[in-house]
Structures are given as structure tokens and as C-alpha cells.
PDB file of C-alpha atoms in Angstrom:
ATOM      1  CA  MET A   1       0.000   0.000   0.000  1.00  0.00           C
ATOM      2  CA  THR A   2       1.400   3.410  -0.920  1.00  0.00           C
ATOM      3  CA  GLN A   3       1.346   6.342   1.459  1.00  0.00           C
ATOM      4  CA  ALA A   4       1.663  10.114   1.171  1.00  0.00           C
ATOM      5  CA  ILE A   5       5.179  11.116   2.204  1.00  0.00           C
ATOM      6  CA  LEU A   6       5.422  14.846   1.422  1.00  0.00           C
ATOM      7  CA  GLU A   7       3.075  17.779   1.079  1.00  0.00           C
ATOM      8  CA  ALA A   8       3.615  20.636  -1.393  1.00  0.00           C
ATOM      9  CA  ASP A   9       5.387  22.961   1.029  1.00  0.00           C
ATOM     10  CA  GLN A  10       7.980  20.242   1.673  1.00  0.00           C
ATOM     11  CA  ILE A  11       8.856  19.635  -2.004  1.00  0.00           C
ATOM     12  CA  PRO A  12      11.975  21.465  -3.266  1.00  0.00           C
ATOM     13  CA  THR A  13      11.411  24.342  -5.694  1.00  0.00           C
ATOM     14  CA  GLN A  14      13.693  25.321  -8.583  1.00  0.00           C
ATOM     15  CA  ASN A  15      15.569  28.272 -10.003  1.00  0.00           C
ATOM     16  CA  LEU A  16      14.252  28.660 -13.565  1.00  0.00           C
ATOM     17  CA  ALA A  17      17.592  29.810 -15.013  1.00  0.00           C
ATOM     18  CA  ILE A  18      18.014  26.458 -16.753  1.00  0.00           C
ATOM     19  CA  ILE A  19      17.628  24.916 -20.219  1.00  0.00           C
ATOM     20  CA  PRO A  20      13.843  24.763 -20.782  1.00  0.00           C
ATOM     21  CA  ILE A  21      13.887  22.074 -23.505  1.00  0.00           C
ATOM     22  CA  LEU A  22      16.349  19.201 -23.914  1.00  0.00           C
ATOM     23  CA  ALA A  23      16.593  17.866 -27.469  1.00  0.00           C
ATOM     24  CA  PRO A  24      16.424  14.073 -27.746  1.00  0.00           C
ATOM     25  CA  ALA A  25      19.353  11.843 -28.666  1.00  0.00           C
ATOM     26  CA  PRO A  26      17.315   8.974 -30.162  1.00  0.00           C
ATOM     27  CA  ILE A  27      20.096   6.406 -30.525  1.00  0.00           C
ATOM     28  CA  ALA A  28      21.184   6.824 -26.915  1.00  0.00           C
ATOM     29  CA  VAL A  29      17.562   6.828 -25.676  1.00  0.00           C
ATOM     30  CA  TYR A  30      16.677   3.611 -27.484  1.00  0.00           C
ATOM     31  CA  GLN A  31      19.932   1.878 -26.547  1.00  0.00           C
ATOM     32  CA  LYS A  32      19.385   2.582 -22.840  1.00  0.00           C
ATOM     33  CA  ARG A  33      15.750   1.480 -23.179  1.00  0.00           C
ATOM     34  CA  ALA A  34      16.727  -1.825 -24.780  1.00  0.00           C
ATOM     35  CA  GLU A  35      19.360  -2.478 -22.103  1.00  0.00           C
ATOM     36  CA  ARG A  36      16.859  -1.744 -19.345  1.00  0.00           C
ATOM     37  CA  LEU A  37      14.272  -4.054 -20.912  1.00  0.00           C
ATOM     38  CA  ALA A  38      16.813  -6.873 -21.136  1.00  0.00           C
ATOM     39  CA  LYS A  39      17.739  -6.449 -17.473  1.00  0.00           C
ATOM     40  CA  LEU A  40      14.169  -6.339 -16.202  1.00  0.00           C
ATOM     41  CA  ALA A  41      13.109  -9.313 -18.337  1.00  0.00           C
ATOM     42  CA  ILE A  42      15.312 -11.606 -16.230  1.00  0.00           C
ATOM     43  CA  ASP A  43      13.018 -13.609 -13.918  1.00  0.00           C
ATOM     44  CA  SER A  44      10.070 -11.346 -14.790  1.00  0.00           C
ATOM     45  CA  PRO A  45       6.544 -12.785 -15.127  1.00  0.00           C
ATOM     46  CA  MET A  46       6.276 -10.462 -18.150  1.00  0.00           C
ATOM     47  CA  VAL A  47       9.337 -11.968 -19.824  1.00  0.00           C
ATOM     48  CA  ASP A  48       7.622 -12.656 -23.168  1.00  0.00           C
ATOM     49  CA  TYR A  49       6.307  -9.120 -23.525  1.00  0.00           C
ATOM     50  CA  LEU A  50       9.512  -7.509 -22.296  1.00  0.00           C
ATOM     51  CA  THR A  51      11.473  -9.622 -24.782  1.00  0.00           C
ATOM     52  CA  LEU A  52       9.198  -8.432 -27.606  1.00  0.00           C
ATOM     53  CA  LEU A  53       9.695  -4.847 -26.480  1.00  0.00           C
ATOM     54  CA  GLU A  54      13.461  -5.333 -26.411  1.00  0.00           C
ATOM     55  CA  GLN A  55      13.358  -6.656 -29.981  1.00  0.00           C
ATOM     56  CA  LEU A  56      11.228  -3.702 -31.017  1.00  0.00           C
ATOM     57  CA  VAL A  57      13.455  -1.103 -29.361  1.00  0.00           C
ATOM     58  CA  ASN A  58      16.586  -2.687 -30.844  1.00  0.00           C
ATOM     59  CA  MET A  59      14.980  -2.166 -34.250  1.00  0.00           C
ATOM     60  CA  GLN A  60      14.383   1.465 -33.295  1.00  0.00           C
ATOM     61  CA  VAL A  61      18.114   1.729 -32.564  1.00  0.00           C
ATOM     62  CA  SER A  62      18.905   0.330 -35.998  1.00  0.00           C
ATOM     63  CA  LEU A  63      16.470   2.683 -37.735  1.00  0.00           C
ATOM     64  CA  ALA A  64      17.711   5.701 -35.792  1.00  0.00           C
ATOM     65  CA  LYS A  65      21.237   4.903 -36.986  1.00  0.00           C
ATOM     66  CA  ASN A  66      20.602   3.898 -40.584  1.00  0.00           C
ATOM     67  CA  ALA A  67      17.182   4.920 -41.911  1.00  0.00           C
ATOM     68  CA  ASP A  68      16.488   7.457 -44.642  1.00  0.00           C
ATOM     69  CA  PHE A  69      14.260  10.078 -43.014  1.00  0.00           C
ATOM     70  CA  GLY A  70      13.433  11.985 -46.179  1.00  0.00           C
ATOM     71  CA  ALA A  71      13.034  15.749 -46.168  1.00  0.00           C
ATOM     72  CA  MET A  72      12.692  17.627 -42.901  1.00  0.00           C
ATOM     73  CA  PRO A  73       9.058  18.403 -42.038  1.00  0.00           C
ATOM     74  CA  SER A  74       8.215  22.069 -42.563  1.00  0.00           C
ATOM     75  CA  PHE A  75       7.373  24.160 -39.518  1.00  0.00           C
ATOM     76  CA  VAL A  76       6.628  27.775 -38.679  1.00  0.00           C
ATOM     77  CA  SER A  77       9.461  29.398 -36.765  1.00  0.00           C
ATOM     78  CA  GLY A  78       8.557  29.940 -33.103  1.00  0.00           C
ATOM     79  CA  GLN A  79       5.146  28.292 -33.409  1.00  0.00           C
ATOM     80  CA  GLU A  80       3.850  26.475 -30.351  1.00  0.00           C
ATOM     81  CA  MET A  81       4.210  22.699 -30.741  1.00  0.00           C
ATOM     82  CA  PRO A  82       5.411  22.949 -34.365  1.00  0.00           C
ATOM     83  CA  PHE A  83       5.413  19.176 -34.939  1.00  0.00           C
ATOM     84  CA  SER A  84       2.010  18.567 -33.359  1.00  0.00           C
ATOM     85  CA  ILE A  85      -0.790  16.776 -35.202  1.00  0.00           C
ATOM     86  CA  GLU A  86      -2.431  20.171 -35.838  1.00  0.00           C
ATOM     87  CA  HIS A  87       0.605  21.423 -37.779  1.00  0.00           C
ATOM     88  CA  CYS A  88       2.160  18.245 -39.243  1.00  0.00           C
ATOM     89  CA  GLY A  89      -0.795  15.892 -39.500  1.00  0.00           C
ATOM     90  CA  ASP A  90      -0.322  15.181 -43.200  1.00  0.00           C
ATOM     91  CA  ASN A  91       3.248  13.923 -42.851  1.00  0.00           C
ATOM     92  CA  GLN A  92       3.267  10.179 -43.561  1.00  0.00           C
ATOM     93  CA  TYR A  93       6.961   9.445 -44.109  1.00  0.00           C
ATOM     94  CA  TRP A  94       6.980   7.449 -40.878  1.00  0.00           C
ATOM     95  CA  GLN A  95       5.192   4.700 -42.846  1.00  0.00           C
ATOM     96  CA  VAL A  96       8.470   3.985 -44.663  1.00  0.00           C
ATOM     97  CA  LEU A  97      10.091   3.414 -41.277  1.00  0.00           C
ATOM     98  CA  LEU A  98       7.183   1.197 -40.221  1.00  0.00           C
ATOM     99  CA  LEU A  99       7.780  -1.125 -43.179  1.00  0.00           C
ATOM    100  CA  GLU A 100      11.496  -1.287 -42.355  1.00  0.00           C
ATOM    101  CA  LEU A 101      10.676  -1.972 -38.714  1.00  0.00           C
ATOM    102  CA  ILE A 102       8.334  -4.804 -39.714  1.00  0.00           C
ATOM    103  CA  SER A 103      10.933  -6.280 -42.057  1.00  0.00           C
ATOM    104  CA  GLY A 104      13.541  -6.299 -39.305  1.00  0.00           C
ATOM    105  CA  LEU A 105      11.235  -7.821 -36.699  1.00  0.00           C
ATOM    106  CA  LEU A 106       9.744 -10.642 -38.762  1.00  0.00           C
ATOM    107  CA  PRO A 107      12.788 -12.973 -38.464  1.00  0.00           C
ATOM    108  CA  VAL A 108      13.028 -12.662 -34.671  1.00  0.00           C
ATOM    109  CA  VAL A 109       9.484 -12.477 -33.278  1.00  0.00           C
ATOM    110  CA  SER A 110       7.080 -15.296 -32.499  1.00  0.00           C
ATOM    111  CA  GLU A 111       4.802 -16.738 -35.164  1.00  0.00           C
ATOM    112  CA  GLN A 112       1.771 -15.019 -33.634  1.00  0.00           C
ATOM    113  CA  ILE A 113       3.432 -11.588 -33.660  1.00  0.00           C
ATOM    114  CA  ALA A 114       4.752 -12.224 -37.179  1.00  0.00           C
ATOM    115  CA  GLU A 115       1.186 -12.731 -38.420  1.00  0.00           C
ATOM    116  CA  VAL A 116       0.160  -9.397 -36.888  1.00  0.00           C
ATOM    117  CA  LEU A 117       3.132  -7.644 -38.486  1.00  0.00           C
ATOM    118  CA  GLN A 118       2.481  -9.140 -41.905  1.00  0.00           C
ATOM    119  CA  THR A 119      -1.126  -7.963 -41.834  1.00  0.00           C
ATOM    120  CA  LEU A 120      -0.073  -4.526 -40.611  1.00  0.00           C
ATOM    121  CA  GLY A 121       2.461  -4.207 -43.415  1.00  0.00           C
ATOM    122  CA  GLN A 122      -0.231  -4.870 -46.029  1.00  0.00           C
ATOM    123  CA  LEU A 123      -2.622  -2.147 -44.875  1.00  0.00           C
ATOM    124  CA  ASP A 124      -3.454   0.708 -47.230  1.00  0.00           C
ATOM    125  CA  GLN A 125      -1.408   3.888 -46.705  1.00  0.00           C
ATOM    126  CA  ALA A 126      -4.549   5.944 -46.081  1.00  0.00           C
ATOM    127  CA  ILE A 127      -5.640   3.554 -43.319  1.00  0.00           C
ATOM    128  CA  LEU A 128      -2.200   3.700 -41.725  1.00  0.00           C
ATOM    129  CA  ALA A 129      -2.245   7.492 -41.895  1.00  0.00           C
ATOM    130  CA  ASP A 130      -5.624   7.528 -40.166  1.00  0.00           C
ATOM    131  CA  TYR A 131      -4.350   5.170 -37.462  1.00  0.00           C
ATOM    132  CA  GLY A 132      -1.235   7.260 -36.919  1.00  0.00           C
ATOM    133  CA  ASN A 133      -3.200  10.492 -36.634  1.00  0.00           C
ATOM    134  CA  ALA A 134      -5.670   8.879 -34.226  1.00  0.00           C
ATOM    135  CA  LEU A 135      -2.844   7.738 -31.949  1.00  0.00           C
ATOM    136  CA  ARG A 136      -1.290  11.191 -31.963  1.00  0.00           C
ATOM    137  CA  ARG A 137      -4.637  12.677 -30.932  1.00  0.00           C
ATOM    138  CA  GLY A 138      -4.882  10.209 -28.053  1.00  0.00           C
ATOM    139  CA  GLU A 139      -7.789   8.374 -29.695  1.00  0.00           C
ATOM    140  CA  PHE A 140      -6.282   4.988 -28.955  1.00  0.00           C
ATOM    141  CA  SER A 141      -9.542   3.042 -29.194  1.00  0.00           C
ATOM    142  CA  ARG A 142      -9.776   3.939 -32.905  1.00  0.00           C
ATOM    143  CA  VAL A 143      -6.725   1.794 -33.658  1.00  0.00           C
ATOM    144  CA  PRO A 144      -6.692  -2.031 -33.441  1.00  0.00           C
ATOM    145  CA  ALA A 145      -4.787  -2.785 -30.257  1.00  0.00           C
ATOM    146  CA  GLN A 146      -2.445  -5.265 -31.957  1.00  0.00           C
ATOM    147  CA  TYR A 147      -1.104  -2.513 -34.268  1.00  0.00           C
ATOM    148  CA  SER A 148      -0.703   0.436 -31.899  1.00  0.00           C
ATOM    149  CA  LEU A 149       2.647  -0.562 -30.409  1.00  0.00           C
ATOM    150  CA  PHE A 150       4.362  -0.865 -33.785  1.00  0.00           C
ATOM    151  CA  ILE A 151       2.823   2.226 -35.377  1.00  0.00           C
ATOM    152  CA  TRP A 152       3.801   4.345 -32.377  1.00  0.00           C
ATOM    153  CA  ALA A 153       7.339   2.931 -32.448  1.00  0.00           C
ATOM    154  CA  ALA A 154       7.806   3.926 -36.098  1.00  0.00           C
ATOM    155  CA  MET A 155       6.382   7.401 -35.505  1.00  0.00           C
ATOM    156  CA  SER A 156       8.648   7.808 -32.473  1.00  0.00           C
ATOM    157  CA  VAL A 157      11.766   7.077 -34.510  1.00  0.00           C
ATOM    158  CA  TYR A 158      10.655   9.552 -37.150  1.00  0.00           C
ATOM    159  CA  TRP A 159       9.710  12.461 -34.880  1.00  0.00           C
ATOM    160  CA  SER A 160      12.605  11.964 -32.472  1.00  0.00           C
ATOM    161  CA  HIS A 161      14.969  12.263 -35.455  1.00  0.00           C
ATOM    162  CA  TRP A 162      13.616  15.706 -36.351  1.00  0.00           C
ATOM    163  CA  ALA A 163      12.640  16.990 -32.895  1.00  0.00           C
ATOM    164  CA  ALA A 164      15.850  18.954 -32.308  1.00  0.00           C
ATOM    165  CA  LYS A 165      15.339  21.162 -35.394  1.00  0.00           C
ATOM    166  CA  PRO A 166      12.601  23.537 -34.155  1.00  0.00           C
ATOM    167  CA  ILE A 167      13.798  23.727 -30.548  1.00  0.00           C
ATOM    168  CA  PRO A 168      16.172  26.724 -31.054  1.00  0.00           C
ATOM    169  CA  GLU A 169      13.220  28.638 -32.542  1.00  0.00           C
ATOM    170  CA  LEU A 170      10.886  28.057 -29.594  1.00  0.00           C
ATOM    171  CA  THR A 171      10.509  31.041 -27.278  1.00  0.00           C
ATOM    172  CA  HIS A 172      10.034  31.021 -23.522  1.00  0.00           C
ATOM    173  CA  GLN A 173       6.417  32.015 -24.022  1.00  0.00           C
ATOM    174  CA  VAL A 174       5.830  29.044 -26.311  1.00  0.00           C
ATOM    175  CA  THR A 175       7.182  26.612 -23.723  1.00  0.00           C
ATOM    176  CA  ASP A 176       4.830  27.874 -20.993  1.00  0.00           C
ATOM    177  CA  HIS A 177       2.236  25.270 -22.085  1.00  0.00           C
ATOM    178  CA  LYS A 178       3.832  22.663 -19.861  1.00  0.00           C
ATOM    179  CA  GLN A 179       1.499  19.667 -19.791  1.00  0.00           C
ATOM    180  CA  LEU A 180       2.222  18.662 -23.419  1.00  0.00           C
ATOM    181  CA  CYS A 181       5.478  18.324 -25.342  1.00  0.00           C
ATOM    182  CA  PRO A 182       6.515  21.759 -26.665  1.00  0.00           C
ATOM    183  CA  VAL A 183       7.758  20.125 -29.870  1.00  0.00           C
ATOM    184  CA  CYS A 184       5.159  17.541 -30.930  1.00  0.00           C
ATOM    185  CA  GLY A 185       2.262  18.177 -28.531  1.00  0.00           C
ATOM    186  CA  SER A 186       2.208  14.646 -27.123  1.00  0.00           C
ATOM    187  CA  HIS A 187       1.690  13.650 -23.490  1.00  0.00           C
ATOM    188  CA  PRO A 188       4.700  12.875 -21.307  1.00  0.00           C
ATOM    189  CA  VAL A 189       5.534   9.375 -20.118  1.00  0.00           C
ATOM    190  CA  VAL A 190       6.820  10.401 -16.688  1.00  0.00           C
ATOM    191  CA  SER A 191       8.657  13.133 -14.829  1.00  0.00           C
ATOM    192  CA  MET A 192      12.405  12.559 -14.672  1.00  0.00           C
ATOM    193  CA  ILE A 193      14.225  14.017 -11.664  1.00  0.00           C
ATOM    194  CA  LYS A 194      17.757  14.667 -12.905  1.00  0.00           C
ATOM    195  CA  ASP A 195      21.202  14.816 -11.357  1.00  0.00           C
ATOM    196  CA  LYS A 196      22.580  17.098 -14.108  1.00  0.00           C
ATOM    197  CA  PRO A 197      23.203  19.976 -14.600  1.00  0.00           C
ATOM    198  CA  ARG A 198      22.298  19.903 -10.897  1.00  0.00           C
ATOM    199  CA  THR A 199      20.443  17.544  -8.623  1.00  0.00           C
ATOM    200  CA  GLY A 200      16.690  17.808  -8.380  1.00  0.00           C
ATOM    201  CA  LEU A 201      15.659  19.353 -11.715  1.00  0.00           C
ATOM    202  CA  ARG A 202      12.423  17.933 -13.108  1.00  0.00           C
ATOM    203  CA  TYR A 203      11.907  17.269 -16.804  1.00  0.00           C
ATOM    204  CA  LEU A 204       8.872  15.691 -18.419  1.00  0.00           C
ATOM    205  CA  HIS A 205       9.789  13.048 -21.013  1.00  0.00           C
ATOM    206  CA  CYS A 206       7.752  13.005 -24.243  1.00  0.00           C
ATOM    207  CA  SER A 207       6.034   9.729 -25.097  1.00  0.00           C
ATOM    208  CA  LEU A 208       6.483  10.260 -28.854  1.00  0.00           C
ATOM    209  CA  CYS A 209       9.502  12.355 -29.879  1.00  0.00           C
ATOM    210  CA  GLU A 210      11.573  11.739 -26.689  1.00  0.00           C
ATOM    211  CA  THR A 211      12.073  15.477 -26.064  1.00  0.00           C
ATOM    212  CA  GLU A 212      12.323  16.547 -22.418  1.00  0.00           C
ATOM    213  CA  TRP A 213      11.066  19.847 -21.043  1.00  0.00           C
ATOM    214  CA  HIS A 214      11.496  21.497 -17.683  1.00  0.00           C
ATOM    215  CA  MET A 215       8.687  21.736 -15.155  1.00  0.00           C
ATOM    216  CA  VAL A 216       9.056  23.210 -11.689  1.00  0.00           C
ATOM    217  CA  ARG A 217       8.430  20.823  -8.839  1.00  0.00           C
ATOM    218  CA  ALA A 218       5.643  21.331  -6.303  1.00  0.00           C
ATOM    219  CA  ALA A 219       3.236  22.273  -9.104  1.00  0.00           C
ATOM    220  CA  CYS A 220       0.745  20.036 -10.892  1.00  0.00           C
ATOM    221  CA  THR A 221       1.867  19.144 -14.410  1.00  0.00           C
ATOM    222  CA  VAL A 222      -1.717  19.541 -15.685  1.00  0.00           C
ATOM    223  CA  CYS A 223      -3.562  22.292 -13.812  1.00  0.00           C
ATOM    224  CA  ASP A 224      -0.413  24.081 -12.539  1.00  0.00           C
ATOM    225  CA  LYS A 225      -1.783  24.423  -9.001  1.00  0.00           C
ATOM    226  CA  ASP A 226       0.897  24.582  -6.338  1.00  0.00           C
ATOM    227  CA  ASP A 227      -1.095  23.445  -3.325  1.00  0.00           C
ATOM    228  CA  LYS A 228      -2.733  20.141  -2.425  1.00  0.00           C
ATOM    229  CA  ILE A 229       0.098  18.389  -4.262  1.00  0.00           C
ATOM    230  CA  TYR A 230       1.317  15.147  -2.679  1.00  0.00           C
ATOM    231  CA  LEU A 231       4.112  12.679  -3.286  1.00  0.00           C
ATOM    232  CA  TRP A 232       3.473   8.971  -2.797  1.00  0.00           C
ATOM    233  CA  ALA A 233       5.868   6.058  -2.452  1.00  0.00           C
ATOM    234  CA  GLU A 234       5.694   2.482  -1.242  1.00  0.00           C
ATOM    235  CA  GLN A 235       7.793   2.884   1.887  1.00  0.00           C
ATOM    236  CA  GLU A 236      10.661   5.353   2.045  1.00  0.00           C
ATOM    237  CA  LYS A 237      11.118   9.066   1.441  1.00  0.00           C
ATOM    238  CA  GLN A 238      14.153   8.390  -0.760  1.00  0.00           C
ATOM    239  CA  ALA A 239      12.353   5.936  -3.050  1.00  0.00           C
ATOM    240  CA  SER A 240      13.549   6.187  -6.654  1.00  0.00           C
ATOM    241  CA  VAL A 241       9.995   5.854  -8.063  1.00  0.00           C
ATOM    242  CA  ARG A 242       7.227   8.041  -6.663  1.00  0.00           C
ATOM    243  CA  ILE A 243       3.895   9.446  -7.755  1.00  0.00           C
ATOM    244  CA  GLU A 244       2.803  13.067  -7.631  1.00  0.00           C
ATOM    245  CA  SER A 245      -0.957  13.598  -7.216  1.00  0.00           C
ATOM    246  CA  CYS A 246      -3.110  16.706  -7.330  1.00  0.00           C
ATOM    247  CA  ASP A 247      -6.276  17.103  -5.278  1.00  0.00           C
ATOM    248  CA  HIS A 248      -7.485  19.895  -7.597  1.00  0.00           C
ATOM    249  CA  CYS A 249      -7.661  18.037 -10.929  1.00  0.00           C
ATOM    250  CA  HIS A 250      -7.324  14.512  -9.462  1.00  0.00           C
ATOM    251  CA  GLY A 251      -4.527  13.719 -11.882  1.00  0.00           C
ATOM    252  CA  TYR A 252      -1.253  11.981 -11.131  1.00  0.00           C
ATOM    253  CA  THR A 253       2.177  11.741 -12.717  1.00  0.00           C
ATOM    254  CA  LYS A 254       4.860   9.180 -11.979  1.00  0.00           C
ATOM    255  CA  MET A 255       8.293  10.511 -11.047  1.00  0.00           C
ATOM    256  CA  LEU A 256      11.554   8.646 -11.665  1.00  0.00           C
ATOM    257  CA  PHE A 257      14.441   9.909  -9.556  1.00  0.00           C
ATOM    258  CA  THR A 258      17.471   9.238 -11.742  1.00  0.00           C
ATOM    259  CA  ASP A 259      19.552  11.249  -9.284  1.00  0.00           C
ATOM    260  CA  ILE A 260      18.941   8.314  -6.920  1.00  0.00           C
ATOM    261  CA  ASP A 261      18.977   5.474  -9.474  1.00  0.00           C
ATOM    262  CA  PRO A 262      20.633   6.443 -12.808  1.00  0.00           C
ATOM    263  CA  SER A 263      19.569   3.154 -14.425  1.00  0.00           C
ATOM    264  CA  LEU A 264      15.883   4.170 -14.510  1.00  0.00           C
ATOM    265  CA  GLU A 265      14.382   4.618 -17.983  1.00  0.00           C
ATOM    266  CA  ALA A 266      11.190   6.552 -18.660  1.00  0.00           C
ATOM    267  CA  ALA A 267       9.015   4.094 -20.600  1.00  0.00           C
ATOM    268  CA  VAL A 268      10.429   0.873 -19.149  1.00  0.00           C
ATOM    269  CA  ASP A 269      10.294   1.759 -15.475  1.00  0.00           C
ATOM    270  CA  ASP A 270       6.867   3.328 -15.843  1.00  0.00           C
ATOM    271  CA  LEU A 271       5.705  -0.003 -17.278  1.00  0.00           C
ATOM    272  CA  ALA A 272       7.485  -1.975 -14.560  1.00  0.00           C
ATOM    273  CA  THR A 273       5.683  -0.021 -11.817  1.00  0.00           C
ATOM    274  CA  MET A 274       2.134  -0.143 -13.186  1.00  0.00           C
ATOM    275  CA  TYR A 275       0.963  -1.542  -9.842  1.00  0.00           C
ATOM    276  CA  PHE A 276       1.422   2.028  -8.530  1.00  0.00           C
ATOM    277  CA  ASP A 277      -1.080   3.187 -11.138  1.00  0.00           C
ATOM    278  CA  GLN A 278      -3.681   0.661 -10.066  1.00  0.00           C
ATOM    279  CA  ASN A 279      -3.437   1.909  -6.500  1.00  0.00           C
ATOM    280  CA  MET A 280      -3.883   5.540  -7.583  1.00  0.00           C
ATOM    281  CA  VAL A 281      -6.862   4.729  -9.822  1.00  0.00           C
ATOM    282  CA  GLU A 282      -8.518   2.916  -6.912  1.00  0.00           C
ATOM    283  CA  GLN A 283      -8.181   6.152  -4.926  1.00  0.00           C
ATOM    284  CA  GLY A 284      -9.948   8.176  -7.637  1.00  0.00           C
ATOM    285  CA  PHE A 285      -6.978   9.653  -9.508  1.00  0.00           C
ATOM    286  CA  THR A 286      -6.404   9.595 -13.287  1.00  0.00           C
ATOM    287  CA  ALA A 287      -3.080   9.271 -15.112  1.00  0.00           C
ATOM    288  CA  THR A 288      -1.992  12.403 -16.974  1.00  0.00           C
ATOM    289  CA  THR A 289       0.647  10.508 -18.949  1.00  0.00           C
ATOM    290  CA  VAL A 290       0.941   8.062 -21.853  1.00  0.00           C
ATOM    291  CA  ASN A 291       3.246   5.046 -22.030  1.00  0.00           C
ATOM    292  CA  PRO A 292       4.246   4.027 -25.588  1.00  0.00           C
ATOM    293  CA  PHE A 293       4.143   0.370 -24.510  1.00  0.00           C
ATOM    294  CA  VAL A 294       0.594   0.599 -23.107  1.00  0.00           C
ATOM    295  CA  LEU A 295      -1.594   2.722 -25.414  1.00  0.00           C
ATOM    296  CA  ALA A 296      -4.703   1.424 -23.737  1.00  0.00           C
ATOM    297  CA  HIS A 297      -7.023   4.284 -22.890  1.00  0.00           C
ATOM    298  CA  GLU A 298      -8.152   7.694 -24.050  1.00  0.00           C
ATOM    299  CA  GLN A 299      -6.549  10.969 -22.919  1.00  0.00           C
TER     300      GLN A 299
END
């Protein structure tokens, strides 16, 4: 059973003279993710799924290193969320990466997964575009569940490749819209509490393009209220995985303290601690995040 361990006035605040947006390094992100999946798969009751995810993420590594990404998507300089679905919804080049991802996975996955991938690879481009746009809007129920994981993975490789390009053009005012990624407009996976450039900085990690953006602590990541905010953990105050809840909007966000445990990885360790989520839902809270490995409900 989790318990509240800190109230808002006890949570450290931050000096905002820091880098507001951290551009992703896709190869490094995917390599760490694959390594973390391999480690957690050992003796895990989810070994089959974690092994599939490791195979998938290793293909993302390969694509990030070697794929042809075509022409850079156009964007308006300084526009809020320039790569969001509202501004880049017609871009379908990620479908090329999806076909390469499928081709690379077919020799290594189970027969059941191979059948899913073969069917996915034969879908009409217009259908795939519709599925991709639905996922980016958070309309997960519009996409057959067996396809979502692979479509999202291909889109992630594509958008993470280009995400760094518009960041220098984004102004401080543009990045004030904190609850969504300032680059692609997607939900975060988790909050990451960093040890660099100094201990205790919080960055939200994008579920799609892997960008990270700064958010002050002791404020809700959705409604921005700075009172009635609580931190929860299983037992200890120095736990490396905690949950921040808000009594105003009844949302919650998981926090991974990489300053305590540098091995933590956003998507993997969020997945590995889903039992925290069940406990929060039972108490009437709703997740404000999206995990690329569990695209199961609407946002």
C-alpha cells in the first residue's frame, strides 16, 4: 500500500535559469531502453512481452542509426508545438520506417506476432495514416490494439529524429504550455528528476519524440496548481519511483528519480511499476501521462 510522504510545502522548488527544452538523442535513448528491458526481463513474469519490447526497441536503434528520413518536415518558426498533429498531420513518411521496422522484426518475433506484423504491413497507406493520426490525438480506441505498439514505435523514430530542429526557434512564451510536449504536442511518459546539470531538476519526457522539457516541482503538471500536491511512495522518502498527485484536478504523474537510481528509464520503469497506477486509480486519480508500450485508454 502506498502512502503520502510529502506535502507541497515540503517539495523542493527550482531556479528557472536552466535549459527549458532538452533535445532528444534517439540512438542513446533507445539503446538505454533496450538495455533496461533486457535487465528487467530476467526472472520477470512479463518476460515474453519484455522480450518483444526489447526486440522492437533494438529495431528502433537500428532505424535511428541507418534509416532514410526523407526531407525535414516544414514548420513555422517559433510556433507552439510545431510538430504537433495540428501542424504536421499530413506527414506520412513514418510509414516507410514502419515497413522497415516490420521487415527487421519478422525474423526474430514469435509466429503469432509475425502474423500481426504481416497484416499490418499490407494495410493501405490511407488507413495507416488515419491510425497514426488517431494515436497522436490520443484516440487509442480507434486503432486495433495489436497494431498500436508498432505504429507508435515507427512514428517515435521519425519524430525523435527531427525533434531537435525547431527547438532553437521556440521562445520562452511558447514553452509555458507545460502539460504537453513543446515540440510535438504529445503527453509525457513520466517526470524525470535529474542529477545534471544539478540535482533535483524535473523534466517531463515526451512519449512520442523523446524530447524533455522542464517543469518546476511542487506544481501540478496539468492544472499548474501549487497546493494540495502530494508525493506517494511504497515505503521510504528516498524511493527512486514516486507518484505526484493533485487534489485539484485529481490527476497523477509518476516521477523517476534518476539522481537516486541512474539506471531508470522513462518508458520501461513506468511499465514496470504499473501496480502504482492501479493503486492511484482505486483512490480516484487519473493518469496524466501516456506510455508508448501501453496505449490502452483515451486521454
